[in-house]
Coordinates of N, CA, C and O in Angstrom, one line a residue:
M238 N 0.8 -1.1 0.0 CA 0.0 0.0 0.0 C 0.9 1.3 0.0 O 1.9 1.3 0.7
D239 N 0.5 2.2 -0.8 CA 1.3 3.4 -0.9 C 0.6 4.5 -0.1 O -0.4 5.0 -0.4
I240 N 1.3 4.9 1.0 CA 0.7 6.0 1.8 C 1.4 7.3 1.4 O 2.7 7.4 1.3
P241 N 0.6 8.3 1.1 CA 1.2 9.6 0.7 C 2.0 10.2 1.9 O 1.5 10.2 3.0
R242 N 3.0 10.9 1.5 CA 3.8 11.6 2.6 C 3.7 13.1 2.3 O 3.8 13.5 1.2
A243 N 3.6 13.8 3.4 CA 3.5 15.2 3.3 C 4.9 15.8 3.4 O 5.7 15.4 4.2
T244 N 5.2 16.8 2.5 CA 6.5 17.4 2.6 C 6.3 18.7 3.4 O 5.6 19.6 3.1
L245 N 7.0 18.7 4.5 CA 7.0 19.9 5.4 C 8.2 20.8 5.2 O 9.3 20.3 4.9
P246 N 7.9 22.1 5.3 CA 9.1 23.1 5.2 C 10.0 22.9 6.3 O 9.7 22.4 7.4
K247 N 11.3 23.3 6.1 CA 12.3 23.2 7.1 C 11.9 24.2 8.3 O 11.4 25.2 8.0
A248 N 12.3 23.8 9.4 CA 12.1 24.6 10.6 C 12.9 25.9 10.6 O 14.0 25.9 10.0
L249 N 12.3 27.0 11.1 CA 13.0 28.2 11.2 C 14.2 28.1 12.1 O 14.1 27.5 13.2
D250 N 15.2 28.8 11.7 CA 16.4 28.8 12.6 C 16.3 30.0 13.5 O 16.5 31.2 13.1
I251 N 15.9 29.8 14.7 CA 15.8 30.9 15.7 C 17.0 30.9 16.6 O 17.3 29.9 17.2
P252 N 17.7 32.1 16.6 CA 18.9 32.1 17.4 C 18.6 32.1 18.9 O 17.6 32.6 19.3
Q253 N 19.5 31.5 19.6 CA 19.3 31.4 21.1 C 19.7 32.7 21.7 O 20.7 33.3 21.4
I254 N 19.0 33.1 22.7 CA 19.3 34.3 23.5 C 20.0 33.9 24.8 O 19.4 33.1 25.5
Y255 N 21.2 34.3 25.0 CA 21.8 34.0 26.2 C 21.6 35.1 27.2 O 22.0 36.3 27.0
F256 N 20.9 34.8 28.3 CA 20.5 35.8 29.3 C 21.6 35.8 30.4 O 21.8 34.8 31.0
R257 N 22.2 37.0 30.6 CA 23.1 37.1 31.7 C 22.4 37.9 32.8 O 21.9 39.0 32.6
P258 N 22.4 37.4 34.0 CA 21.7 38.1 35.1 C 22.5 39.4 35.4 O 23.7 39.4 35.2
P259 N 21.8 40.4 35.8 CA 22.4 41.7 36.1 C 23.4 41.6 37.3 O 23.2 40.8 38.2
T260 N 24.4 42.4 37.3 CA 25.3 42.5 38.4 C 25.2 43.9 39.0 O 24.9 44.8 38.4
A261 N 25.5 43.9 40.3 CA 25.5 45.2 41.0 C 26.9 45.5 41.6 O 27.6 44.6 42.0
D262 N 27.2 46.8 41.5 CA 28.5 47.2 42.1 C 28.2 47.5 43.6 O 27.4 48.4 43.9
V263 N 28.8 46.8 44.4 CA 28.6 46.9 45.8 C 29.5 48.1 46.3 O 30.7 48.1 46.0
P264 N 28.9 49.1 46.9 CA 29.7 50.2 47.3 C 30.7 49.8 48.4 O 30.4 49.0 49.3
A265 N 31.9 50.4 48.3 CA 32.9 50.1 49.3 C 33.5 51.4 49.7 O 33.5 52.4 49.0
Y266 N 34.0 51.4 50.9 CA 34.7 52.6 51.4 C 35.9 52.2 52.2 O 36.0 51.1 52.7
K267 N 36.8 53.1 52.3 CA 38.0 52.9 53.0 C 37.7 53.3 54.5 O 37.3 54.4 54.7
P268 N 37.8 52.4 55.4 CA 37.5 52.7 56.8 C 38.4 53.8 57.4 O 39.5 53.9 57.1
M269 N 37.7 54.7 58.1 CA 38.4 55.8 58.7 C 38.9 55.4 60.1 O 38.1 54.9 60.9
I270 N 40.1 55.6 60.4 CA 40.7 55.2 61.7 C 40.7 56.4 62.6 O 41.4 57.4 62.2
I271 N 40.0 56.4 63.7 CA 40.0 57.5 64.6 C 40.9 57.2 65.8 O 40.6 56.2 66.5
P272 N 42.0 57.9 66.0 CA 42.8 57.6 67.1 C 42.2 57.9 68.5 O 41.3 58.7 68.6
P273 N 42.6 57.2 69.5 CA 42.0 57.4 70.8 C 42.4 58.8 71.3 O 43.4 59.4 70.9
A274 N 41.6 59.3 72.3 CA 41.8 60.7 72.8 C 43.2 60.8 73.6 O 43.8 61.8 73.6
D275 N 43.6 59.7 74.2 CA 44.8 59.7 75.0 C 46.0 59.3 74.3 O 47.0 58.8 74.8
L276 N 46.1 59.4 72.9 CA 47.2 58.9 72.1 C 48.4 59.8 72.3 O 48.3 61.1 72.3
E277 N 49.5 59.2 72.5 CA 50.8 59.9 72.7 C 51.8 59.3 71.8 O 51.7 58.2 71.5
R278 N 52.8 60.1 71.5 CA 53.9 59.6 70.7 C 54.8 58.7 71.5 O 55.1 58.9 72.7
P279 N 55.2 57.6 70.9 CA 56.1 56.7 71.6 C 57.4 57.3 72.0 O 57.9 58.3 71.4
E280 N 58.0 56.9 73.1 CA 59.2 57.5 73.7 C 60.4 57.4 72.8 O 61.2 58.3 72.8
D281 N 60.5 56.4 71.9 CA 61.7 56.2 71.1 C 61.7 57.0 69.8 O 62.7 57.1 69.1
T282 N 60.6 57.7 69.5 CA 60.5 58.5 68.3 C 60.6 60.0 68.5 O 60.5 60.5 69.6
E283 N 61.0 60.6 67.4 CA 61.1 62.1 67.4 C 60.0 62.7 66.6 O 59.5 62.1 65.7
A284 N 59.6 63.9 67.0 CA 58.5 64.6 66.2 C 59.0 65.0 64.9 O 60.2 65.3 64.7
E285 N 58.1 65.0 63.9 CA 58.5 65.5 62.5 C 58.7 67.0 62.5 O 58.0 67.7 63.2
E286 N 59.6 67.4 61.7 CA 59.8 68.8 61.6 C 58.8 69.4 60.6 O 58.6 68.9 59.5
T287 N 58.1 70.4 61.1 CA 57.1 71.0 60.2 C 57.7 72.0 59.3 O 58.5 72.9 59.8
S288 N 57.4 71.9 58.1 CA 58.0 72.9 57.1 C 57.0 74.1 57.0 O 55.8 74.0 57.2
E289 N 57.6 75.2 56.7 CA 56.8 76.4 56.6 C 55.9 76.3 55.3 O 56.3 75.7 54.3
Q290 N 54.8 77.0 55.3 CA 53.9 76.9 54.2 C 54.6 77.8 53.1 O 55.2 78.8 53.4
P291 N 54.4 77.4 51.8 CA 55.0 78.2 50.7 C 54.3 79.6 50.7 O 53.2 79.7 51.0
E292 N 55.1 80.5 50.2 CA 54.6 81.9 50.1 C 53.6 81.9 48.9 O 53.7 81.3 47.9
P293 N 52.5 82.6 49.1 CA 51.5 82.7 48.0 C 52.1 83.4 46.8 O 52.9 84.2 46.9
P294 N 51.6 83.0 45.6 CA 52.1 83.6 44.4 C 51.8 85.1 44.4 O 50.8 85.6 44.9
S295 N 52.8 85.8 43.8 CA 52.6 87.3 43.7 C 53.1 87.8 42.4 O 53.9 87.1 41.7
L296 N 52.7 89.0 42.0 CA 53.0 89.6 40.8 C 53.8 90.8 41.1 O 53.4 91.7 41.9
K297 N 55.0 90.9 40.5 CA 55.9 92.1 40.7 C 55.6 93.1 39.7 O 55.7 92.9 38.5
I298 N 55.2 94.3 40.2 CA 55.0 95.5 39.3 C 56.3 96.2 39.1 O 56.7 96.8 40.1
P299 N 56.9 96.2 37.9 CA 58.2 96.8 37.8 C 58.3 98.3 38.0 O 59.3 98.8 38.7
V300 N 57.4 99.1 37.5 CA 57.5 100.5 37.6 C 57.4 101.0 39.1 O 58.2 101.8 39.5
L301 N 56.5 100.4 39.8 CA 56.2 100.8 41.2 C 57.1 100.0 42.2 O 57.1 100.4 43.4
D302 N 57.7 99.0 41.7 CA 58.5 98.1 42.6 C 57.7 97.6 43.8 O 58.1 97.7 44.9
I303 N 56.5 97.0 43.5 CA 55.6 96.5 44.5 C 55.3 95.0 44.2 O 55.2 94.6 43.0
Q304 N 55.2 94.2 45.2 CA 54.8 92.8 45.1 C 53.3 92.8 45.3 O 52.8 93.1 46.4
M305 N 52.5 92.4 44.3 CA 51.0 92.3 44.4 C 50.6 90.8 44.5 O 51.0 90.0 43.7
P306 N 49.9 90.5 45.6 CA 49.5 89.1 45.8 C 48.5 88.7 44.8 O 47.6 89.5 44.5
I307 N 48.6 87.5 44.2 CA 47.6 87.0 43.2 C 46.6 86.1 44.0 O 46.9 85.2 44.7
P308 N 45.3 86.5 43.8 CA 44.3 85.7 44.6 C 44.2 84.3 44.0 O 44.5 84.0 42.9
E309 N 43.6 83.4 44.8 CA 43.4 82.0 44.4 C 42.4 81.9 43.2 O 41.5 82.8 43.1
T310 N 42.4 80.9 42.5 CA 41.5 80.7 41.3 C 40.1 80.7 41.8 O 39.2 81.3 41.1
A311 N 39.8 80.0 42.9 CA 38.4 79.9 43.4 C 37.8 81.3 43.7 O 36.7 81.6 43.4
V312 N 38.7 82.2 44.3 CA 38.2 83.6 44.6 C 37.9 84.3 43.3 O 36.9 85.0 43.2
V313 N 38.8 84.2 42.3 CA 38.6 84.9 41.1 C 37.3 84.4 40.3 O 36.5 85.2 39.8
V314 N 37.1 83.1 40.3 CA 36.0 82.6 39.6 C 34.7 83.0 40.3 O 33.7 83.4 39.7
T315 N 34.7 83.0 41.6 CA 33.5 83.5 42.4 C 33.2 85.0 42.1 O 32.1 85.4 41.9
A316 N 34.3 85.8 42.1 CA 34.1 87.2 41.8 C 33.5 87.5 40.4 O 32.6 88.3 40.2
V317 N 34.1 86.8 39.4 CA 33.7 87.0 38.1 C 32.2 86.5 37.9 O 31.4 87.2 37.2
T318 N 31.9 85.4 38.5 CA 30.5 84.8 38.4 C 29.5 85.8 39.0 O 28.5 86.1 38.4
T319 N 29.9 86.3 40.1 CA 29.0 87.3 40.8 C 28.8 88.5 40.0 O 27.7 89.0 39.8
A320 N 29.9 89.0 39.4 CA 29.8 90.2 38.6 C 28.9 90.0 37.3 O 28.1 90.8 37.0
V321 N 29.1 88.9 36.7 CA 28.3 88.6 35.5 C 26.8 88.4 35.8 O 26.0 89.0 35.1
V322 N 26.5 87.8 36.9 CA 25.1 87.6 37.3 C 24.5 88.9 37.6 O 23.4 89.2 37.3
A323 N 25.3 89.8 38.3 CA 24.7 91.1 38.7 C 24.5 92.0 37.5 O 23.4 92.6 37.4
V324 N 25.4 92.0 36.5 CA 25.2 92.8 35.3 C 24.0 92.2 34.5 O 23.2 93.0 34.0
A325 N 23.9 90.9 34.4 CA 22.8 90.3 33.6 C 21.5 90.6 34.2 O 20.5 91.0 33.6
T326 N 21.4 90.5 35.6 CA 20.2 90.7 36.3 C 19.7 92.2 36.1 O 18.6 92.5 35.8
T327 N 20.7 93.1 36.2 CA 20.4 94.5 36.1 C 19.9 94.8 34.7 O 18.9 95.6 34.5
S328 N 20.5 94.3 33.7 CA 20.1 94.6 32.3 C 18.7 94.0 32.0 O 17.9 94.7 31.4
I329 N 18.5 92.8 32.5 CA 17.2 92.2 32.2 C 16.1 92.9 32.9 O 15.0 93.2 32.3
T330 N 16.3 93.2 34.2 CA 15.2 93.9 35.0 C 15.0 95.3 34.5 O 13.8 95.8 34.5
Q331 N 16.0 96.0 34.0 CA 15.8 97.3 33.5 C 14.9 97.3 32.3 O 14.0 98.1 32.1
T332 N 15.2 96.3 31.3 CA 14.4 96.3 30.1 C 12.9 95.8 30.5 O 12.0 96.2 29.7
L333 N 12.8 95.1 31.5 CA 11.4 94.6 31.9 C 10.6 95.7 32.6 O 9.4 95.9 32.3
F334 N 11.3 96.5 33.4 CA 10.6 97.4 34.3 C 10.5 98.8 33.7 O 9.7 99.7 34.2
E335 N 11.2 99.1 32.6 CA 11.2 100.4 31.9 C 9.8 100.8 31.5 O 9.3 101.9 31.7
P336 N 9.1 99.9 30.7 CA 7.7 100.2 30.3 C 6.7 100.4 31.5 O 5.9 101.3 31.4
I337 N 6.9 99.6 32.5 CA 6.0 99.8 33.7 C 6.3 101.1 34.3 O 5.3 101.8 34.7
K338 N 7.5 101.5 34.4 CA 7.9 102.8 35.1 C 7.3 103.9 34.3 O 6.7 104.9 34.9
K339 N 7.3 103.9 32.9 CA 6.7 105.0 32.1 C 5.2 105.1 32.4 O 4.7 106.2 32.5
K340 N 4.5 104.0 32.4 CA 3.1 104.0 32.6 C 2.7 104.5 34.0 O 1.8 105.4 34.1
V341 N 3.4 104.1 35.0 CA 3.2 104.6 36.3 C 3.5 106.1 36.4 O 2.7 106.8 37.1
Q342 N 4.6 106.5 35.8 CA 4.9 108.0 35.8 C 3.8 108.8 35.1 O 3.4 109.8 35.6
K343 N 3.2 108.3 34.0 CA 2.2 109.0 33.3 C 0.9 109.1 34.2 O 0.3 110.2 34.3
Q344 N 0.6 108.0 34.9 CA -0.6 108.0 35.8 C -0.4 109.0 36.9 O -1.3 109.8 37.3
L345 N 0.8 108.9 37.5 CA 1.1 109.8 38.7 C 1.0 111.3 38.2 O 0.5 112.2 38.9
Q346 N 1.6 111.6 37.0 CA 1.6 113.0 36.5 C 0.2 113.4 36.3 O -0.2 114.6 36.6
A347 N -0.7 112.6 35.7 CA -2.1 112.9 35.5 C -2.8 113.2 36.8 O -3.5 114.2 36.9
K348 N -2.5 112.4 37.9 CA -3.1 112.7 39.2 C -2.7 114.0 39.7 O -3.5 114.8 40.3
V349 N -1.4 114.3 39.6 CA -0.8 115.6 40.1 C -1.4 116.7 39.4 O -1.8 117.8 40.0
N350 N -1.5 116.6 38.1 CA -2.1 117.7 37.3 C -3.6 118.0 37.7 O -4.0 119.1 37.8
K351 N -4.3 116.9 37.9 CA -5.7 117.0 38.3 C -5.8 117.7 39.6 O -6.7 118.5 39.9
W352 N -5.0 117.3 40.6 CA -4.9 117.9 41.9 C -4.7 119.4 41.8 O -5.3 120.2 42.5
K353 N -3.7 119.7 41.0 CA -3.3 121.2 40.8 C -4.5 121.9 40.3 O -4.8 123.1 40.7
E354 N -5.2 121.4 39.3 CA -6.4 122.0 38.7 C -7.5 122.2 39.8 O -8.1 123.3 39.9
N355 N -7.8 121.2 40.5 CA -8.8 121.3 41.6 C -8.4 122.4 42.6 O -9.2 123.1 43.1
R356 N -7.1 122.4 42.9 CA -6.7 123.4 43.9 C -6.8 124.8 43.4 O -7.2 125.8 44.1
K357 N -6.5 125.0 42.1 CA -6.6 126.3 41.4 C -8.1 126.7 41.4 O -8.4 127.9 41.6
K358 N -9.0 125.8 41.1 CA -10.4 126.1 41.0 C -10.9 126.5 42.4 O -11.7 127.4 42.5
K359 N -10.5 125.8 43.4 CA -10.9 126.2 44.8 C -10.5 127.6 45.1 O -11.2 128.4 45.8
K360 N -9.2 128.0 44.8 CA -8.7 129.3 45.0 C -9.6 130.4 44.3 O -9.9 131.4 44.8
D361 N -9.9 130.1 43.0 CA -10.6 131.0 42.2 C -12.1 131.2 42.7 O -12.7 132.2 42.7
S362 N -12.7 130.1 43.2 CA -14.1 130.1 43.5 C -14.3 130.5 45.0 O -15.4 130.7 45.4
S363 N -13.3 130.6 45.8 CA -13.4 130.9 47.2 C -13.8 132.4 47.3 O -13.4 133.2 46.5
P364 N -14.7 132.7 48.3 CA -15.1 134.1 48.5 C -13.9 135.0 48.8 O -13.0 134.7 49.5
K365 N -14.0 136.2 48.2 CA -12.9 137.2 48.5 C -13.0 137.7 49.9 O -14.0 137.6 50.6
S366 N -11.9 138.2 50.3 CA -11.8 138.6 51.7 C -12.9 139.7 52.0 O -13.2 140.5 51.1
K367 N -13.4 139.8 53.2 CA -14.4 140.7 53.6 C -14.0 142.1 53.7 O -14.8 143.0 53.7
T368 N -12.7 142.4 53.7 CA -12.2 143.7 53.9 C -12.3 144.5 52.5 O -12.3 145.7 52.5
E369 N -12.5 143.9 51.5 CA -12.6 144.6 50.2 C -13.9 145.2 50.0 O -15.0 145.0 50.2

């Protein structure tokens, strides 16, 4: 007996995925050693000689023959940053508040002019002195 055979297509080639579990970096620190309060130098040792601190850098001005100390970089950066922020803030606020200032000035001037007119009218309409 002849049994028909089905021809099946080849199976798809699916690549395997290799899963690596995540790793974590465990924080580490160098332990700080705190000496006891009653710590003293051993009798057999000598104290270290302390060296003097180096002189801060300075700039020599030749005409005046003066040594001018140069400030640290952090001080200069702070001063420059402060100056830039101050100038920028002033410039921006001036341009923002100038139109407001003009409007308020106009309103105030109108009130003052109205007050002056009312005062002048009161003077003109007041009865003249009785001696006349």
